[in-house]
Amino acid sequence: MKAKKLIVGMAVFSFAALLLGGCGADDNNTASSSTSESTSQTSASDSASTESTEATVVAGEPMQDGTYRLEEKNYKNDYRVTFEITVKDGKIVESKYDNVNADGESKTENTEYNETMKEKAGISPEEFIPKFNEELVAAQSPSSIEVVSGATHSFDSFQNYAQQLIQAAQAGNTKTIEIDNGADLQDGTYTLEEKNYSNGYRVVFSMTVADGKIAESNYDYLNEAGESKKDDASYNENMEAKSGTSPEEFIPNFNEAFVSAVNAEDGSVADMDVVSGATHSFHSFVIYAQQLLNAAEKGDQTTIEVDNFVTE
């Protein structure tokens, strides 16, 4: 579940890598199909990550300068997330992700907690929290940060919230984002859509909640005709040959595993297993799924529009 850091020569490419991870690396560029898995916001293909080439952003608004904030409303085990990014000249210049208690004290300063977690998980907040912040500024992309072993749930939370702050920065919306974390899911249908097509496809994702449980998950890549990437026979064959999986396999897998994981007692998206060969698609799915869960916690059925970056 490691997302590779991007190596690019031109600063403009940082815009392309800002938001959530597409899947160009999933199929190793199976180019005989007209499609590519790089349809989401924070990652680019392996070819882009291994070559120092200029990439031009052709869709997706750049981040606007300002300070953007997000806060969890509720405490869990005496802590809640507070998160702030500062954007200058269209780039993230400062990241302040933290877990604080009611007195505003950081979890990084809780010696007993850090020692206990270090012993059990091999990592502690005083290590991974600064790492998250430093690497977000360096990579300009939450999914370009390597997952920290032993802190998977915190990492998934960080990715989700960083994504939401970047989306706010694109819109120039400095209103604090409030997350009603841990609240019961409210019945209804919640939808997220990417705005821009990349290689002919964009993500469309809906989640239906009934009786406080996820009744249905519909995550997909659709072209302008509304046709699913699952039905692109040439693409599926090529990706299967090179990656060992394909959209017709991993897309239903994601949807089924999501419903099962979240509906379990104390379940979480972080409990899903990464699908080998579809790592970037998995990261995309997880971050978007968490945004839909946050919407369901509030009962906000307004469609989430992601102004995903597209490059050429």
PDB file of C-alpha atoms in Angstrom, residues 54-196:
ATOM      1  CA  GLU A  54       7.327  18.739 -18.105  1.00  0.00           C
ATOM      2  CA  ALA A  55       3.618  18.139 -17.647  1.00  0.00           C
ATOM      3  CA  THR A  56       1.013  20.709 -18.574  1.00  0.00           C
ATOM      4  CA  VAL A  57      -2.170  20.976 -16.527  1.00  0.00           C
ATOM      5  CA  VAL A  58      -5.099  21.013 -18.932  1.00  0.00           C
ATOM      6  CA  ALA A  59      -7.959  20.737 -16.405  1.00  0.00           C
ATOM      7  CA  GLY A  60      -8.435  21.448 -12.715  1.00  0.00           C
ATOM      8  CA  GLU A  61      -8.260  24.782 -10.926  1.00  0.00           C
ATOM      9  CA  PRO A  62      -5.004  25.573  -9.094  1.00  0.00           C
ATOM     10  CA  MET A  63      -5.072  26.134  -5.342  1.00  0.00           C
ATOM     11  CA  GLN A  64      -5.728  29.697  -4.245  1.00  0.00           C
ATOM     12  CA  ASP A  65      -3.468  31.340  -1.699  1.00  0.00           C
ATOM     13  CA  GLY A  66      -4.738  31.366   1.871  1.00  0.00           C
ATOM     14  CA  THR A  67      -5.091  29.297   5.030  1.00  0.00           C
ATOM     15  CA  TYR A  68      -7.521  26.379   5.034  1.00  0.00           C
ATOM     16  CA  ARG A  69      -8.700  24.554   8.159  1.00  0.00           C
ATOM     17  CA  LEU A  70     -10.446  21.317   9.085  1.00  0.00           C
ATOM     18  CA  GLU A  71     -11.484  20.094  12.537  1.00  0.00           C
ATOM     19  CA  GLU A  72     -13.070  16.969  13.880  1.00  0.00           C
ATOM     20  CA  LYS A  73     -16.062  17.803  16.054  1.00  0.00           C
ATOM     21  CA  ASN A  74     -15.860  14.846  18.425  1.00  0.00           C
ATOM     22  CA  TYR A  75     -13.117  13.381  20.598  1.00  0.00           C
ATOM     23  CA  LYS A  76     -12.100   9.736  20.296  1.00  0.00           C
ATOM     24  CA  ASN A  77      -9.968   8.326  23.084  1.00  0.00           C
ATOM     25  CA  ASP A  78      -9.678  11.920  24.345  1.00  0.00           C
ATOM     26  CA  TYR A  79      -8.318  13.318  21.069  1.00  0.00           C
ATOM     27  CA  ARG A  80      -9.608  14.872  17.868  1.00  0.00           C
ATOM     28  CA  VAL A  81      -7.942  15.957  14.622  1.00  0.00           C
ATOM     29  CA  THR A  82      -7.169  19.576  13.832  1.00  0.00           C
ATOM     30  CA  PHE A  83      -5.601  20.295  10.459  1.00  0.00           C
ATOM     31  CA  GLU A  84      -4.497  23.451   8.683  1.00  0.00           C
ATOM     32  CA  ILE A  85      -2.650  24.072   5.438  1.00  0.00           C
ATOM     33  CA  THR A  86      -1.251  27.326   4.135  1.00  0.00           C
ATOM     34  CA  VAL A  87      -1.044  27.897   0.386  1.00  0.00           C
ATOM     35  CA  LYS A  88       1.241  30.489  -1.170  1.00  0.00           C
ATOM     36  CA  ASP A  89       1.850  30.977  -4.880  1.00  0.00           C
ATOM     37  CA  GLY A  90      -0.415  28.005  -5.485  1.00  0.00           C
ATOM     38  CA  LYS A  91       1.622  25.552  -3.402  1.00  0.00           C
ATOM     39  CA  ILE A  92       1.288  24.161   0.111  1.00  0.00           C
ATOM     40  CA  VAL A  93       3.991  25.873   2.167  1.00  0.00           C
ATOM     41  CA  GLU A  94       2.878  24.711   5.618  1.00  0.00           C
ATOM     42  CA  SER A  95       0.904  21.762   6.976  1.00  0.00           C
ATOM     43  CA  LYS A  96      -0.322  21.491  10.561  1.00  0.00           C
ATOM     44  CA  TYR A  97      -2.025  18.144  11.092  1.00  0.00           C
ATOM     45  CA  ASP A  98      -2.371  17.130  14.730  1.00  0.00           C
ATOM     46  CA  ASN A  99      -4.406  15.213  17.298  1.00  0.00           C
ATOM     47  CA  VAL A 100      -5.281  17.389  20.300  1.00  0.00           C
ATOM     48  CA  ASN A 101      -7.145  16.877  23.570  1.00  0.00           C
ATOM     49  CA  ALA A 102      -9.689  19.163  25.235  1.00  0.00           C
ATOM     50  CA  ASP A 103      -6.853  21.272  26.636  1.00  0.00           C
ATOM     51  CA  GLY A 104      -5.367  21.721  23.172  1.00  0.00           C
ATOM     52  CA  GLU A 105      -2.390  19.501  23.984  1.00  0.00           C
ATOM     53  CA  SER A 106      -0.946  17.451  21.153  1.00  0.00           C
ATOM     54  CA  LYS A 107      -0.834  13.672  21.230  1.00  0.00           C
ATOM     55  CA  THR A 108       2.829  14.018  20.295  1.00  0.00           C
ATOM     56  CA  GLU A 109       3.429  15.325  23.827  1.00  0.00           C
ATOM     57  CA  ASN A 110       1.699  12.431  25.603  1.00  0.00           C
ATOM     58  CA  THR A 111       4.727  10.449  26.748  1.00  0.00           C
ATOM     59  CA  GLU A 112       2.779   7.464  28.053  1.00  0.00           C
ATOM     60  CA  TYR A 113       0.695   7.169  24.876  1.00  0.00           C
ATOM     61  CA  ASN A 114       3.775   7.458  22.658  1.00  0.00           C
ATOM     62  CA  GLU A 115       5.689   4.818  24.594  1.00  0.00           C
ATOM     63  CA  THR A 116       2.751   2.400  24.573  1.00  0.00           C
ATOM     64  CA  MET A 117       2.064   2.799  20.851  1.00  0.00           C
ATOM     65  CA  LYS A 118       5.756   2.552  20.018  1.00  0.00           C
ATOM     66  CA  GLU A 119       5.960  -0.734  21.878  1.00  0.00           C
ATOM     67  CA  LYS A 120       2.861  -2.198  20.233  1.00  0.00           C
ATOM     68  CA  ALA A 121       2.974  -0.727  16.717  1.00  0.00           C
ATOM     69  CA  GLY A 122       6.600   0.215  16.223  1.00  0.00           C
ATOM     70  CA  ILE A 123       5.696   3.855  15.635  1.00  0.00           C
ATOM     71  CA  SER A 124       4.276   6.716  17.694  1.00  0.00           C
ATOM     72  CA  PRO A 125       2.466  10.038  17.090  1.00  0.00           C
ATOM     73  CA  GLU A 126       5.593  12.012  17.922  1.00  0.00           C
ATOM     74  CA  GLU A 127       7.154  10.300  14.899  1.00  0.00           C
ATOM     75  CA  PHE A 128       4.393   9.972  12.308  1.00  0.00           C
ATOM     76  CA  ILE A 129       2.535  13.265  12.812  1.00  0.00           C
ATOM     77  CA  PRO A 130       5.550  15.451  11.926  1.00  0.00           C
ATOM     78  CA  LYS A 131       6.324  13.020   9.092  1.00  0.00           C
ATOM     79  CA  PHE A 132       2.848  13.472   7.589  1.00  0.00           C
ATOM     80  CA  ASN A 133       3.178  17.251   7.672  1.00  0.00           C
ATOM     81  CA  GLU A 134       6.703  17.359   6.272  1.00  0.00           C
ATOM     82  CA  GLU A 135       5.952  14.983   3.440  1.00  0.00           C
ATOM     83  CA  LEU A 136       2.733  16.729   2.397  1.00  0.00           C
ATOM     84  CA  VAL A 137       4.675  19.970   1.912  1.00  0.00           C
ATOM     85  CA  ALA A 138       7.448  18.125   0.085  1.00  0.00           C
ATOM     86  CA  ALA A 139       5.204  16.058  -2.169  1.00  0.00           C
ATOM     87  CA  GLN A 140       2.250  18.464  -2.516  1.00  0.00           C
ATOM     88  CA  SER A 141       0.119  15.326  -2.607  1.00  0.00           C
ATOM     89  CA  PRO A 142      -1.335  13.208   0.217  1.00  0.00           C
ATOM     90  CA  SER A 143      -1.200  10.029  -1.844  1.00  0.00           C
ATOM     91  CA  SER A 144       2.442  10.597  -2.741  1.00  0.00           C
ATOM     92  CA  ILE A 145       3.390   9.975   0.884  1.00  0.00           C
ATOM     93  CA  GLU A 146       4.457   6.482   1.846  1.00  0.00           C
ATOM     94  CA  VAL A 147       2.138   4.710   4.249  1.00  0.00           C
ATOM     95  CA  VAL A 148       3.641   4.534   7.729  1.00  0.00           C
ATOM     96  CA  SER A 149       3.575   0.973   9.007  1.00  0.00           C
ATOM     97  CA  GLY A 150       1.718   0.786  12.298  1.00  0.00           C
ATOM     98  CA  ALA A 151      -0.223   4.005  11.699  1.00  0.00           C
ATOM     99  CA  THR A 152      -2.523   2.970   8.862  1.00  0.00           C
ATOM    100  CA  HIS A 153      -5.733   4.387  10.312  1.00  0.00           C
ATOM    101  CA  SER A 154      -4.074   7.720  11.063  1.00  0.00           C
ATOM    102  CA  PHE A 155      -2.577   7.767   7.579  1.00  0.00           C
ATOM    103  CA  ASP A 156      -5.951   7.139   5.924  1.00  0.00           C
ATOM    104  CA  SER A 157      -7.468   9.924   8.020  1.00  0.00           C
ATOM    105  CA  PHE A 158      -4.640  12.261   7.044  1.00  0.00           C
ATOM    106  CA  GLN A 159      -5.044  11.481   3.332  1.00  0.00           C
ATOM    107  CA  ASN A 160      -8.783  12.069   3.444  1.00  0.00           C
ATOM    108  CA  TYR A 161      -8.563  15.360   5.298  1.00  0.00           C
ATOM    109  CA  ALA A 162      -5.643  16.652   3.217  1.00  0.00           C
ATOM    110  CA  GLN A 163      -7.683  15.905   0.105  1.00  0.00           C
ATOM    111  CA  GLN A 164     -10.639  17.875   1.450  1.00  0.00           C
ATOM    112  CA  LEU A 165      -8.410  20.841   2.310  1.00  0.00           C
ATOM    113  CA  ILE A 166      -6.871  20.821  -1.157  1.00  0.00           C
ATOM    114  CA  GLN A 167     -10.342  20.806  -2.688  1.00  0.00           C
ATOM    115  CA  ALA A 168     -11.247  23.777  -0.477  1.00  0.00           C
ATOM    116  CA  ALA A 169      -8.064  25.549  -1.592  1.00  0.00           C
ATOM    117  CA  GLN A 170      -8.982  25.032  -5.229  1.00  0.00           C
ATOM    118  CA  ALA A 171     -12.314  26.724  -4.540  1.00  0.00           C
ATOM    119  CA  GLY A 172     -10.721  29.387  -2.336  1.00  0.00           C
ATOM    120  CA  ASN A 173     -13.137  28.414   0.441  1.00  0.00           C
ATOM    121  CA  THR A 174     -11.521  29.357   3.764  1.00  0.00           C
ATOM    122  CA  LYS A 175     -14.504  28.324   5.897  1.00  0.00           C
ATOM    123  CA  THR A 176     -13.424  25.715   8.440  1.00  0.00           C
ATOM    124  CA  ILE A 177     -14.448  22.202   7.415  1.00  0.00           C
ATOM    125  CA  GLU A 178     -16.168  20.479  10.338  1.00  0.00           C
ATOM    126  CA  ILE A 179     -16.113  16.680  10.461  1.00  0.00           C
ATOM    127  CA  ASP A 180     -18.805  15.079  12.630  1.00  0.00           C
ATOM    128  CA  ASN A 181     -16.586  12.062  13.171  1.00  0.00           C
ATOM    129  CA  GLY A 182     -18.130   8.999  14.740  1.00  0.00           C
ATOM    130  CA  ALA A 183     -21.693  10.172  14.182  1.00  0.00           C
ATOM    131  CA  ASP A 184     -24.274   7.658  12.990  1.00  0.00           C
ATOM    132  CA  LEU A 185     -24.638   7.473   9.227  1.00  0.00           C
ATOM    133  CA  GLN A 186     -27.867   9.144   8.144  1.00  0.00           C
ATOM    134  CA  ASP A 187     -30.051   7.410   5.596  1.00  0.00           C
ATOM    135  CA  GLY A 188     -29.890   8.685   2.036  1.00  0.00           C
ATOM    136  CA  THR A 189     -27.814   8.542  -1.131  1.00  0.00           C
ATOM    137  CA  TYR A 190     -24.480  10.330  -1.177  1.00  0.00           C
ATOM    138  CA  THR A 191     -22.640  11.084  -4.410  1.00  0.00           C
ATOM    139  CA  LEU A 192     -19.162  12.186  -5.466  1.00  0.00           C
ATOM    140  CA  GLU A 193     -18.105  12.942  -9.019  1.00  0.00           C
ATOM    141  CA  GLU A 194     -14.880  13.978 -10.643  1.00  0.00           C
ATOM    142  CA  LYS A 195     -15.429  16.998 -12.850  1.00  0.00           C
ATOM    143  CA  ASN A 196     -12.816  16.312 -15.516  1.00  0.00           C
TER     144      ASN A 196
END
